[in-house]
Amino acid sequence: MNFSSNDTDDMLSETVRRFATEELRPKLREFEARRSVARDVQERFESLGLAAIDLPEALGGVGLGLSSRVLVNRILAEADAGAALALDRFGPAAYVIETFGGSDLLERYRDLLASRPETRLALLIDVDAGTVLEGPVRGEAAWIASGNADVLVCLRRDGAWVMESGFELEQARGAALHATGASRIRYGGAPAHVWRDSTLAAQAWAKVRLYHAALIWGVLVDAAGFSRRYALERVAFGKPIAHHQALAFLIVDMEIAVERVGLLIADAARLIDAGMDGTGAAASAFVDAVEASRFVGPNAVQILGGHGFMRDYPVEKAMRDSRALGLLAGGTDAAQDDAGAALAPANPMEFAA
Amino acid sequence: MSGFSAALRAHIERAREWGRNEVRPAGLEADRNAAPLPADHPYFAKFVDFRRRHPSPAEDDTISEGSAVRMAVLNEENAYWDRGMGVAAPGPGLPAAIVAALGTPEQRERFLGPFRGAKEPRWGSFALTEPGGGSDTAAFRTRAIRTDRGYVLRGSKCFIGNAARADWVLIQANLDPEKGRAGQRAFFVEHGNPGMTGIKIEKKMGLRAYESVSFILEDCEVPHENLLGGEQPARTSQSSAYGATMGSLNTTRVGVAASAVGLARSAYDETLDIAKQSGSIKSARVRDRLEAMRRRLRAAWLMTLRAAWKADEKIPNIVDASMAKVFAAETAHELATVGMEIVGLEAGAGDCLVEKLFRDAKALNIVEGTGQIQRIIIARNLVGLPR
């Protein structure tokens, strides 16, 4: 049993941390205003290899597992979760492509992304899809967390499809995560690829959930940390507000909530990296992240009082971003269903070998 | 993080079998009798025999895990079967580590020696808590006064585990009140000392299997050689009784956290079994609640193991230990509470394990530093909360 991080992840963390601190955090509101991340920042991100950390080495990726991906997402989201989504042009859609289409298809879309710097894949989770998967598909979604998309990937409980044309995006205002843009999407056409396999769908979904849970985790790490530091500086009734026990205890409970989310996410990622069934654990970790976001996000604002409500401070953004992230990856109710369905078999005290 | 070593797993398996066959029935018997099992109950003789045949994991050098992780894993398993019986187990108990670290060679031999290879059940005990102060150890009022013949102890102690049946109770008392905490030392008071009076075995809501004892120290005389660590003045705060107590809590908190996890797992397993049998698990609402229980249990266990692992790796674990302690204790309470709701009316009938665990669990957020104290400790480290 070992809780220490390995050298690869330590180096990776340092690289991501430096990038996030220097390139993302200072431009937080700038990205929000322009609804995208500046081209030079995008290029720097890709030149550092951060776009391809969990792509196989044979495809020019770094070949690291999901454990490394959740680490990277957390650190990026500590700076700006919207930017983290914007920077990853392949995004969690890569998990669907890889799970169903294998490395050949993954390679094809990697080449597409490499050839056109503005290209992105958008991922849609169709939780309530009916059973028919043959022929043209038609539908709409009120929000995808992207301002543009060249390929639409849809994950359903019973399979997945990929559409390269036949869909249109309409710019949306977006409630949060502004750096990545927001769109309404309408689709109607024949998918380029259709797969029907609910086991594979569950496997891909587990990764998609952890990808998003890690972003929530990062936002909460930042919200808890920022409000804690603020509470040490802000003085009321003659002492830092952090030294009033009501706030000290709140700060501690926020820290505990963030810690438990992190442990559950890392645990589920480790299970999946070890080749074990991590679908239930990933769904649980996602639910936990969303529950923690309901507690930590608003309380970070609360600690800052009136200032927290103002856009001068990043905690209002953390509250909105973490709330919005919880709507992605199929949402909490679906995750709760899957987590509940996975209740019986595994022993909660066992560990990945 | 990989799994546990085969050697440790073997210990877990043995503890599981022992727990299922012996500990659980004995714990239920004590709970139904609403009284601790008497010292001459056959369980204790069996326990001593079991320990003679199977040395504790602490003494097994084929285990690759460090001592804190071993303790956490075994505490978890033991508490799964009955936390109260774990405290009632014969042996020198909590003060063993303190005596081993701070006792003179003569004291180690005299007070710990009889436990080595003992054929009969015998107990040691440690008395810290007082009626007027539990968490505020610096405010304790029990005094020790040096005389020509030794020391006279005056004061009172309460909720002391196994104190009425123990061969000796290690009692915290202040020898030099002007020095505050630094004046605190510990004294061995042997069984039958006439100065230890008013012995009362408390009646408890839960954890009924072990005796919690309150008593008065009425001019309780002990010889000079009963002062832990000997008569030379304390060299550093570390060698004072206060320092020893506080120093030992970093791993004991983890131990209590692990016990809380074991109790929580017990509540979860029992609730899940009942939900499966009754068919209520088919209800999404019930399943969601069970999932939330399981998730919380898992997080508490990971938090506890990490705190233990850090202790073994000599990585500072003050925050981790306190966080694990408060989170695991509140998890145990939460799981038993929600478990009772899932079980329904059966949980009100008086013979439901989950209901017993609900009563047992509450203590875990009180002993070894209440949940509030743990939050204060964490806040001191996170935001420098002043003392």
XYZ file of C-alpha atoms in Angstrom:
740
model
C 0.000 0.000 0.000
C 1.428 3.327 -1.002
C 0.001 6.840 -1.010
C 3.083 8.556 -2.403
C 3.112 10.063 -5.868
C 5.569 8.817 -8.472
C 8.323 10.868 -10.099
C 6.483 11.108 -13.427
C 3.423 12.610 -11.777
C 5.564 14.942 -9.679
C 7.247 16.285 -12.809
C 3.948 16.475 -14.627
C 2.374 18.393 -11.731
C 5.197 20.865 -11.702
C 4.907 21.509 -15.450
C 1.131 21.876 -15.329
C 1.287 24.008 -12.202
C 3.729 26.434 -13.808
C 1.655 26.641 -16.984
C -1.593 27.139 -15.076
C -0.145 29.777 -12.767
C 1.639 31.749 -15.457
C -0.629 31.376 -18.464
C -4.149 30.748 -17.193
C -4.746 32.310 -13.834
C -3.720 35.898 -14.672
C -6.002 35.857 -17.738
C -9.019 34.396 -16.019
C -11.411 37.245 -16.805
C -9.841 37.913 -20.199
C -10.660 34.374 -21.369
C -14.123 34.722 -19.950
C -14.723 37.948 -21.859
C -13.511 36.594 -25.198
C -15.213 33.216 -24.701
C -12.035 31.405 -25.643
C -8.403 30.917 -24.792
C -5.786 32.903 -26.710
C -4.081 31.053 -29.564
C -0.567 31.428 -28.108
C -1.713 29.887 -24.813
C -3.267 27.000 -26.719
C -0.017 26.484 -28.635
C 2.051 26.542 -25.475
C -0.294 23.971 -23.898
C 0.068 21.642 -26.856
C 3.811 22.133 -27.172
C 4.203 21.028 -23.561
C 2.512 17.732 -24.511
C -0.351 18.384 -22.095
C -3.011 17.813 -24.744
C -1.887 14.268 -25.262
C -0.950 12.962 -21.834
C -3.248 9.973 -21.994
C -3.036 9.318 -25.726
C -1.034 6.143 -26.432
C 2.671 6.655 -27.094
C 2.284 4.982 -30.492
C 0.064 7.908 -31.471
C 2.511 10.498 -30.258
C 0.920 10.829 -26.844
C 2.586 10.538 -23.457
C 0.800 7.272 -22.672
C 0.002 8.074 -19.054
C -3.090 6.698 -17.392
C -6.248 8.209 -16.067
C -4.530 8.846 -12.712
C -2.277 11.352 -14.443
C -5.164 12.853 -16.387
C -7.183 13.591 -13.263
C -4.100 15.181 -11.734
C -3.624 17.448 -14.745
C -7.297 18.377 -14.880
C -7.330 19.207 -11.202
C -4.351 21.541 -11.460
C -5.658 23.242 -14.602
C -9.065 23.716 -13.023
C -7.470 25.249 -9.935
C -6.569 28.062 -12.329
C -9.616 28.008 -14.620
C -11.853 25.033 -15.373
C -13.302 26.737 -18.453
C -9.839 27.185 -19.889
C -9.024 23.556 -19.068
C -11.976 22.481 -21.220
C -11.094 24.934 -23.970
C -7.478 23.800 -24.156
C -8.302 20.120 -24.564
C -9.544 20.013 -28.167
C -9.860 16.231 -28.184
C -11.467 16.382 -24.773
C -13.270 13.527 -23.074
C -14.635 12.539 -26.503
C -11.277 10.791 -26.918
C -12.367 8.159 -24.377
C -15.428 7.315 -26.433
C -13.442 7.172 -29.686
C -10.752 5.000 -28.125
C -13.116 2.668 -26.294
C -15.299 1.958 -29.320
C -13.111 2.715 -32.329
C -9.706 1.651 -31.043
C -6.395 3.265 -31.849
C -7.034 3.438 -35.606
C -9.938 5.800 -35.195
C -8.167 7.650 -32.421
C -5.283 8.208 -34.809
C -7.602 9.528 -37.503
C -9.080 12.176 -35.254
C -5.710 13.004 -33.783
C -4.489 13.733 -37.327
C -7.546 15.856 -37.983
C -6.905 17.915 -34.845
C -3.222 18.245 -35.710
C -3.954 19.508 -39.205
C -6.421 22.224 -38.187
C -5.657 24.189 -35.034
C -9.243 25.406 -34.533
C -10.812 21.960 -34.801
C -12.477 20.408 -31.762
C -14.485 17.369 -30.849
C -17.602 17.925 -28.809
C -19.013 15.299 -26.505
C -22.673 14.923 -25.844
C -24.082 12.452 -23.315
C -27.551 11.335 -24.297
C -28.797 9.841 -21.050
C -32.404 9.421 -22.111
C -31.818 8.077 -25.618
C -34.273 5.501 -26.903
C -33.137 2.121 -28.056
C -32.873 2.642 -31.823
C -29.340 3.216 -33.011
C -29.605 2.456 -36.721
C -30.069 5.063 -39.408
C -30.090 8.824 -38.978
C -30.254 10.290 -35.527
C -32.006 13.491 -34.679
C -32.100 15.605 -31.585
C -30.856 18.632 -29.763
C -29.102 19.661 -26.606
C -29.501 22.966 -24.840
C -25.857 23.258 -23.879
C -22.503 21.909 -24.819
C -19.437 23.402 -23.171
C -17.823 24.525 -26.372
C -18.109 27.476 -28.721
C -17.419 25.363 -31.768
C -17.209 21.718 -32.794
C -16.205 19.920 -35.973
C -17.032 16.441 -34.814
C -19.885 15.523 -32.542
C -19.451 12.446 -30.382
C -22.459 11.104 -28.575
C -22.284 8.615 -25.738
C -25.410 6.738 -24.720
C -26.104 3.977 -22.233
C -26.265 1.410 -25.021
C -23.485 2.636 -27.291
C -22.143 5.664 -29.081
C -22.075 7.444 -32.397
C -19.870 9.980 -34.136
C -21.177 12.607 -36.515
C -18.907 14.617 -38.787
C -21.637 16.624 -40.496
C -25.352 17.156 -40.113
C -25.258 19.148 -36.915
C -25.282 22.851 -36.233
C -24.231 24.950 -33.294
C -25.891 28.100 -32.138
C -23.904 30.386 -29.898
C -25.265 30.417 -26.346
C -24.557 32.878 -23.586
C -23.456 30.180 -21.222
C -23.955 30.249 -17.456
C -20.363 29.484 -16.530
C -17.076 28.052 -17.829
C -17.029 30.989 -20.219
C -13.474 30.458 -21.437
C -14.589 27.402 -23.381
C -17.644 29.074 -24.938
C -21.136 27.645 -24.999
C -23.492 26.434 -27.690
C -26.875 24.968 -28.283
C -26.649 22.064 -30.646
C -29.077 20.565 -33.141
C -28.291 17.393 -35.045
C -30.024 15.288 -37.664
C -28.205 12.966 -39.964
C -26.414 9.699 -40.437
C -23.500 9.187 -38.052
C -20.114 8.317 -39.525
C -19.743 5.632 -36.859
C -22.307 3.838 -34.774
C -21.573 1.316 -32.056
C -23.881 -0.617 -29.856
C -22.313 -2.049 -26.716
C -23.490 -1.074 -23.264
C -20.438 -2.538 -21.503
C -18.075 -0.404 -23.550
C -20.382 2.568 -23.048
C -20.142 2.147 -19.282
C -16.350 1.960 -19.487
C -16.093 5.121 -21.551
C -18.588 6.891 -19.328
C -16.524 6.085 -16.244
C -13.560 7.922 -17.763
C -15.728 10.827 -18.886
C -17.074 11.143 -15.354
C -13.639 11.138 -13.764
C -12.421 13.677 -16.309
C -15.156 16.082 -15.209
C -15.017 15.162 -11.524
C -11.329 16.106 -11.542
C -12.216 19.522 -12.955
C -14.747 20.021 -10.163
C -12.111 18.882 -7.679
C -9.691 21.519 -8.982
C -12.271 24.294 -8.780
C -13.039 23.300 -5.191
C -9.370 23.116 -4.201
C -9.030 26.678 -5.435
C -12.272 27.919 -3.880
C -11.415 26.416 -0.493
C -7.840 27.665 -0.656
C -8.705 31.157 -1.833
C -11.403 31.702 0.770
C -9.127 30.305 3.467
C -6.355 32.757 2.612
C -8.857 35.584 2.465
C -10.162 34.649 5.897
C -6.672 35.064 7.285
C -6.330 38.568 5.900
C -9.771 39.935 6.526
C -10.175 41.282 10.055
C -13.496 41.605 11.879
C -14.117 42.185 15.577
C -10.393 42.591 16.104
C -9.065 39.367 14.625
C -8.812 37.548 11.307
C -12.213 36.117 10.495
C -10.573 32.677 10.190
C -9.975 32.844 13.935
C -13.656 33.076 14.733
C -14.559 29.501 15.485
C -17.706 29.475 13.344
C -15.593 30.204 10.277
C -12.610 28.119 11.399
C -14.861 25.057 11.592
C -16.483 25.851 8.262
C -13.036 26.129 6.685
C -12.063 22.755 8.171
C -15.247 21.091 6.908
C -14.677 22.513 3.428
C -11.163 21.104 3.504
C -12.459 17.684 4.550
C -15.037 17.734 1.741
C -12.341 18.529 -0.827
C -10.024 15.852 0.579
C -12.643 13.138 0.362
C -13.456 14.035 -3.234
C -9.776 13.856 -4.137
C -9.313 10.481 -2.465
C -12.351 8.999 -4.217
C -11.337 10.331 -7.643
C -7.749 9.109 -7.331
C -9.024 5.768 -6.055
C -11.399 5.265 -8.992
C -8.743 6.324 -11.514
C -6.314 3.838 -9.979
C -8.896 1.063 -10.279
C -9.403 1.800 -13.971
C -5.661 2.093 -14.620
C -5.239 -1.309 -12.964
C -7.679 -2.759 -15.498
C -10.404 -3.341 -12.933
C -14.059 -2.404 -13.155
C -14.165 1.196 -12.060
C -17.601 2.138 -13.345
C -19.271 2.226 -9.937
C -16.320 3.932 -8.265
C -16.147 6.572 -11.007
C -19.876 7.263 -10.775
C -19.586 7.542 -6.981
C -16.618 9.903 -7.261
C -18.569 12.103 -9.665
C -21.570 12.252 -7.319
C -19.259 13.060 -4.435
C -17.610 15.873 -6.382
C -21.000 17.371 -7.219
C -22.186 17.094 -3.624
C -18.986 18.713 -2.384
C -19.414 21.500 -4.943
C -22.806 22.358 -3.485
C -21.158 22.816 -0.107
C -17.743 24.273 -0.930
C -18.661 26.588 -3.820
C -21.332 28.680 -2.071
C -19.442 28.711 1.232
C -16.322 30.072 -0.433
C -18.492 33.000 -1.522
C -19.989 33.172 1.963
C -16.579 33.539 3.591
C -15.815 36.539 1.398
C -19.180 38.056 2.211
C -20.190 40.883 -0.119
C -16.823 40.734 -1.844
C -17.476 37.104 -2.718
C -20.510 38.160 -4.682
C -18.468 40.525 -6.841
C -16.533 39.550 -9.911
C -13.391 41.136 -8.452
C -12.756 37.833 -6.750
C -12.684 34.369 -8.324
C -14.939 32.610 -5.806
C -18.198 33.580 -7.522
C -16.749 32.014 -10.669
C -15.828 28.886 -8.720
C -19.378 28.613 -7.448
C -20.836 28.941 -10.946
C -18.222 26.800 -12.679
C -18.436 23.919 -10.232
C -22.238 24.008 -10.400
C -22.183 23.923 -14.209
C -19.556 21.157 -14.387
C -21.892 18.941 -12.395
C -24.432 19.151 -15.203
C -21.958 17.657 -17.683
C -20.869 14.023 -18.039
C -24.526 12.999 -18.003
C -25.325 14.743 -14.746
C -25.685 13.611 -11.173
C -28.869 11.557 -11.357
C -27.456 9.229 -13.994
C -24.239 8.937 -11.987
C -26.254 8.192 -8.871
C -28.131 5.453 -10.763
C -24.918 3.830 -11.935
C -23.260 4.133 -8.550
C -26.298 2.523 -6.937
C -26.426 -0.246 -9.515
C -22.790 -1.086 -8.766
C -23.470 -1.398 -5.036
C -23.592 -5.069 -4.505
C -20.566 -6.792 -5.985
C -17.416 -5.065 -4.791
C -16.055 -4.984 -1.278
C -15.504 -1.351 -0.258
C -12.403 -2.343 1.715
C -10.510 -3.992 -1.134
C -7.766 -2.256 -3.065
C -6.512 -2.340 -6.594
C -3.655 -4.819 -6.891
C -1.681 2.089 -3.705
C -1.519 -1.659 -3.886
C -3.198 -4.221 -1.697
C -2.032 -5.456 1.676
C 0.717 -8.052 2.106
C -0.187 -11.715 2.348
C 1.138 -11.785 5.917
C -1.157 -8.963 6.993
C -4.072 -10.523 5.153
C -3.528 -13.714 7.120
C -3.898 -11.730 10.338
C -7.049 -10.067 9.024
C -8.525 -13.466 8.150
C -7.770 -14.785 11.632
C -9.212 -11.684 13.276
C -12.300 -12.056 11.084
C -12.889 -15.643 12.128
C -12.257 -14.812 15.780
C -14.501 -11.778 15.475
C -17.378 -13.668 13.921
C -17.225 -16.626 16.312
C -16.263 -14.976 19.590
C -16.246 -11.181 19.612
C -19.628 -10.464 18.072
C -21.565 -12.875 20.349
C -19.752 -11.591 23.442
C -20.415 -7.974 22.487
C -24.102 -8.662 21.938
C -24.296 -10.457 25.295
C -22.828 -7.434 27.081
C -25.137 -5.093 25.220
C -28.219 -7.094 26.172
C -27.080 -7.332 29.789
C -26.390 -3.590 29.751
C -23.191 -4.300 31.664
C -19.562 -5.121 30.890
C -18.648 -8.773 30.754
C -17.236 -9.733 34.172
C -13.460 -10.168 34.349
C -13.897 -13.912 34.877
C -16.110 -14.317 31.789
C -14.796 -17.263 29.733
C -14.314 -14.979 26.744
C -11.295 -13.318 28.345
C -9.509 -16.586 29.127
C -10.168 -17.652 25.538
C -8.781 -14.363 24.336
C -5.574 -14.802 26.313
C -5.212 -18.297 24.885
C -5.873 -16.983 21.363
C -3.169 -14.324 21.790
C -0.702 -16.902 23.115
C -1.277 -19.026 20.044
C -1.369 -16.114 17.621
C 0.885 -13.218 18.547
C -0.438 -9.805 17.608
C 0.536 -8.356 14.228
C 2.627 -5.790 16.083
C 5.061 -8.614 16.897
C 5.016 -10.308 13.490
C 8.075 -9.213 11.549
C 6.996 -11.004 8.382
C 4.477 -8.193 7.781
C 5.842 -5.589 5.407
C 3.403 -2.827 6.393
C 4.446 -0.337 9.060
C 3.085 -0.431 12.578
C 0.467 2.302 12.103
C -1.016 0.676 9.008
C -1.083 -2.700 10.766
C -2.865 -1.170 13.711
C -5.350 0.623 11.474
C -6.181 -2.494 9.502
C -6.587 -4.686 12.574
C -8.512 -2.063 14.549
C -10.870 -1.750 11.616
C -11.475 -5.483 11.479
C -11.831 -5.841 15.243
C -14.242 -2.934 15.574
C -16.318 -4.429 12.781
C -17.229 -7.239 15.178
C -17.512 -5.168 18.349
C -15.737 -1.982 19.308
C -16.545 -2.332 23.006
C -14.985 -5.780 23.164
C -11.845 -4.317 21.603
C -11.479 -1.884 24.507
C -12.306 -4.653 26.969
C -9.508 -6.876 25.643
C -7.039 -7.932 28.313
C -3.579 -6.371 28.110
C -1.753 -3.237 29.217
C -3.865 -1.203 26.777
C -3.329 2.414 25.862
C -0.579 3.167 28.402
C 1.669 0.345 27.126
C 3.371 2.591 24.582
C 3.757 5.413 27.105
C 5.290 3.131 29.730
C 7.554 1.528 27.135
C 8.745 4.945 25.974
C 9.002 6.823 29.255
C 9.175 4.263 32.045
C 12.413 3.439 33.820
C 13.806 -0.050 33.100
C 12.493 -1.170 36.494
C 9.019 0.213 35.720
C 8.927 -1.459 32.354
C 9.753 -4.763 33.968
C 7.470 -4.313 36.943
C 4.390 -3.019 35.137
C 4.648 -4.458 31.637
C 6.553 -7.672 32.464
C 3.570 -9.537 33.940
C 1.687 -9.103 30.657
C 4.305 -10.930 28.649
C 3.150 -14.493 28.170
C 0.425 -14.044 30.787
C -1.770 -17.123 31.151
C -4.586 -15.300 32.919
C -6.425 -12.219 31.717
C -5.037 -9.024 33.229
C -5.477 -5.380 32.390
C -3.672 -2.052 32.573
C -5.488 1.264 32.517
C -4.817 4.916 31.872
C -6.643 7.714 33.687
C -6.688 11.143 32.127
C -10.261 12.459 31.991
C -11.752 14.257 34.987
C -15.339 15.192 35.760
C -14.572 18.854 35.181
C -12.484 18.429 32.068
C -12.200 15.997 29.205
C -10.598 17.713 26.281
C -8.840 20.464 28.238
C -6.059 18.312 29.615
C -4.168 21.334 30.865
C -7.004 22.226 33.209
C -6.969 18.943 35.128
C -7.215 19.391 38.844
C -5.856 16.130 40.187
C -2.781 16.955 42.275
C 0.248 14.989 43.370
C 2.104 16.040 46.494
C 5.558 14.717 47.276
C 6.064 13.341 50.777
C 8.884 11.468 52.476
C 7.182 8.171 51.762
C 6.249 8.880 48.165
C 3.363 10.809 46.643
C -0.167 11.592 47.696
C -2.717 11.919 44.909
C -5.891 13.937 45.360
C -8.639 14.441 42.822
C -11.064 12.416 40.772
C -11.118 10.705 37.407
C -13.988 9.523 35.274
C -14.860 7.294 32.308
C -11.621 5.338 32.717
C -11.556 2.110 30.705
C -10.998 -1.150 32.586
C -9.873 0.726 35.712
C -11.760 -1.429 38.248
C -10.248 -4.676 37.007
C -6.783 -3.381 36.092
C -3.602 -4.476 37.906
C -2.625 -0.805 37.854
C -3.973 2.480 36.626
C -1.561 5.052 35.270
C -2.947 8.303 36.626
C -2.230 11.765 35.329
C -1.764 14.323 38.101
C -0.101 17.681 38.475
C 2.982 17.712 40.646
C 3.744 21.364 40.099
C 0.579 23.361 39.330
C 2.539 26.589 38.908
C 4.108 25.107 35.788
C 0.691 24.351 34.281
C 0.830 21.546 31.741
C 4.542 21.060 32.246
C 3.852 20.087 35.846
C 1.807 17.074 34.887
C 3.220 13.632 35.574
C 1.835 10.134 35.644
C 1.706 7.744 38.599
C 1.029 4.037 38.851
C -1.743 3.263 41.311
C -1.998 -0.449 41.940
C -5.175 -2.454 42.301
C -6.519 -2.416 45.830
C -4.872 0.851 46.847
C -7.218 2.101 49.587
C -6.823 5.704 48.391
C -8.653 4.870 45.174
C -12.245 5.027 46.407
C -15.794 5.615 45.291
C -15.277 3.255 42.391
C -18.333 3.420 40.181
C -18.896 1.431 37.011
C -20.849 3.706 34.712
C -23.996 2.625 32.937
C -23.677 3.544 29.295
C -25.776 4.109 26.199
C -23.436 2.017 24.077
C -20.049 0.305 24.033
C -21.339 -1.577 27.023
C -18.862 -4.422 26.729
C -16.053 -2.645 28.567
C -16.183 -1.018 31.932
C -15.947 2.751 32.161
C -14.991 3.624 35.688
C -15.174 6.783 37.747
C -13.303 7.055 41.049
C -11.968 9.436 43.657
C -8.347 9.742 44.744
C -8.589 10.395 48.462
C -5.097 10.912 49.830
C -4.046 8.062 47.606
C -0.464 7.177 48.546
C 2.018 5.651 46.125
C 5.755 5.042 46.616
C 8.372 7.221 44.910
C 9.166 4.513 42.401
C 5.582 4.716 41.034
C 6.247 8.035 39.341
C 6.483 7.286 35.632
C 9.975 7.996 34.354
C 11.462 8.288 37.833
C 12.038 11.238 40.089
C 14.580 13.218 38.110
C 13.010 16.426 36.822
C 11.519 16.235 33.353
C 14.295 17.016 30.900
C 12.095 18.224 28.081
C 8.405 18.696 27.620
C 8.534 15.435 25.652
C 9.349 13.483 28.777
C 6.602 15.078 30.819
C 3.428 13.102 31.090
C 1.642 15.787 29.135
C 4.096 15.576 26.260
C 3.876 11.804 26.295
C 0.100 11.903 26.151
C -0.052 14.403 23.342
C 2.755 12.679 21.457
C 0.944 9.367 21.568
C -2.269 10.791 20.162
C -1.015 11.078 16.603
C -1.294 7.359 16.086
C -4.065 6.747 18.590
C -6.327 9.112 16.681
C -5.672 7.062 13.588
C -6.441 3.949 15.595
C -9.770 5.358 16.720
C -10.511 6.483 13.154
C -9.886 2.921 11.974
C -12.208 1.561 14.646
C -14.861 4.016 13.531
C -14.453 2.804 9.961
C -14.877 -0.793 11.145
C -18.042 0.119 12.986
C -19.292 2.036 9.940
C -18.617 -0.940 7.678
C -20.531 -3.141 10.060
C -23.526 -0.785 9.880
C -23.277 -0.689 6.098
C -23.028 -4.465 5.646
C -25.897 -5.165 8.001
C -28.107 -2.521 6.394
C -27.284 -3.779 2.906
C -28.109 -7.364 3.921
C -31.434 -6.318 5.385
C -32.260 -4.185 2.330
C -31.510 -7.151 0.080
C -33.573 -9.549 2.157
C -36.542 -7.243 2.416
C -36.302 -6.268 -1.241
C -36.213 -2.581 -0.348
C -32.941 -2.320 -2.276
C -35.065 -2.288 -5.428
C -36.197 1.184 -4.440
C -33.970 3.811 -6.029
C -34.278 5.951 -2.921
C -32.928 3.183 -0.706
C -30.193 2.347 -3.199
C -29.105 5.982 -3.370
C -28.792 6.143 0.377
C -26.820 2.927 0.494
C -24.534 4.254 -2.208
C -23.948 7.445 -0.230
C -23.130 5.308 2.825
C -20.692 3.182 0.884
C -19.010 6.197 -0.712
C -18.558 7.869 2.622
C -17.224 4.648 4.115
C -14.695 4.315 1.326
C -13.516 7.915 1.708
C -13.183 7.495 5.487
C -11.119 4.359 5.036
C -8.798 5.975 2.480
C -8.378 9.012 4.734
C -7.539 6.774 7.698
C -5.107 4.602 5.784
C -3.346 7.640 4.408
C -2.936 9.083 7.907
C -1.549 5.724 9.102
C 0.728 5.400 6.104
C 2.111 8.890 6.732
C 2.846 7.992 10.352
C 4.798 4.946 9.170
C 6.646 7.037 6.606
C 7.437 9.638 9.291
C 5.540 12.257 7.294
C 3.860 14.774 9.645
C 0.271 13.617 9.990
C -1.337 15.906 12.550
C -3.940 17.244 10.098
C -4.432 13.868 8.417
C -4.913 12.098 11.733
C -7.420 14.635 13.030
C -9.240 14.753 9.723
C -9.478 10.964 9.605
C -10.608 10.861 13.230
C -13.434 13.369 12.898
C -14.534 12.217 9.465
C -14.514 8.508 10.329
C -16.303 9.052 13.642
C -19.013 11.136 11.995
C -19.213 8.570 9.206
C -19.859 5.773 11.699
C -22.624 7.786 13.303
C -24.133 8.821 9.976
C -24.113 5.295 8.565
C -25.771 3.785 11.617
C -28.320 6.603 11.683
C -29.269 6.287 8.026
C -29.009 2.517 8.328
C -31.775 2.558 10.934
C -33.989 4.508 8.568
C -33.455 1.954 5.824
C -34.102 -0.928 8.204
C -37.295 0.745 9.378
C -39.399 -0.315 12.359
C -37.296 -3.400 12.963
C -34.553 -1.012 14.069
C -36.841 0.192 16.841
C -37.624 -3.251 18.207
C -34.484 -3.462 20.320
C -32.682 -6.398 18.757
C -31.204 -4.806 15.689
C -27.437 -4.672 15.270
C -27.639 -1.389 13.350
C -29.424 0.180 16.313
C -26.708 -1.057 18.679
C -24.090 0.430 16.364
C -25.999 3.709 16.382
C -25.555 3.851 20.167
C -21.952 2.606 20.044
C -20.827 4.997 17.309
C -21.633 8.202 19.162
C -18.752 7.651 21.558
C -16.217 7.687 18.768
C -16.775 11.375 18.104
C -16.144 12.055 21.804
C -13.160 9.905 22.837
C -9.560 10.772 21.941
C -10.524 14.354 21.237
C -14.074 15.295 20.305
C -15.002 16.266 16.764
C -14.779 19.879 17.863
C -11.282 19.410 19.264
C -10.176 17.740 16.030
C -11.509 20.705 14.062
C -9.602 23.054 16.343
C -6.413 21.064 15.764
C -6.945 21.138 11.999
C -7.786 24.848 12.084
C -4.617 25.588 14.038
C -2.655 24.034 11.228
C -4.726 25.404 8.357
C -5.344 28.958 9.503
C -3.262 29.294 12.661
C -6.303 29.360 14.942
C -4.890 30.762 18.187
C -4.855 28.589 21.293
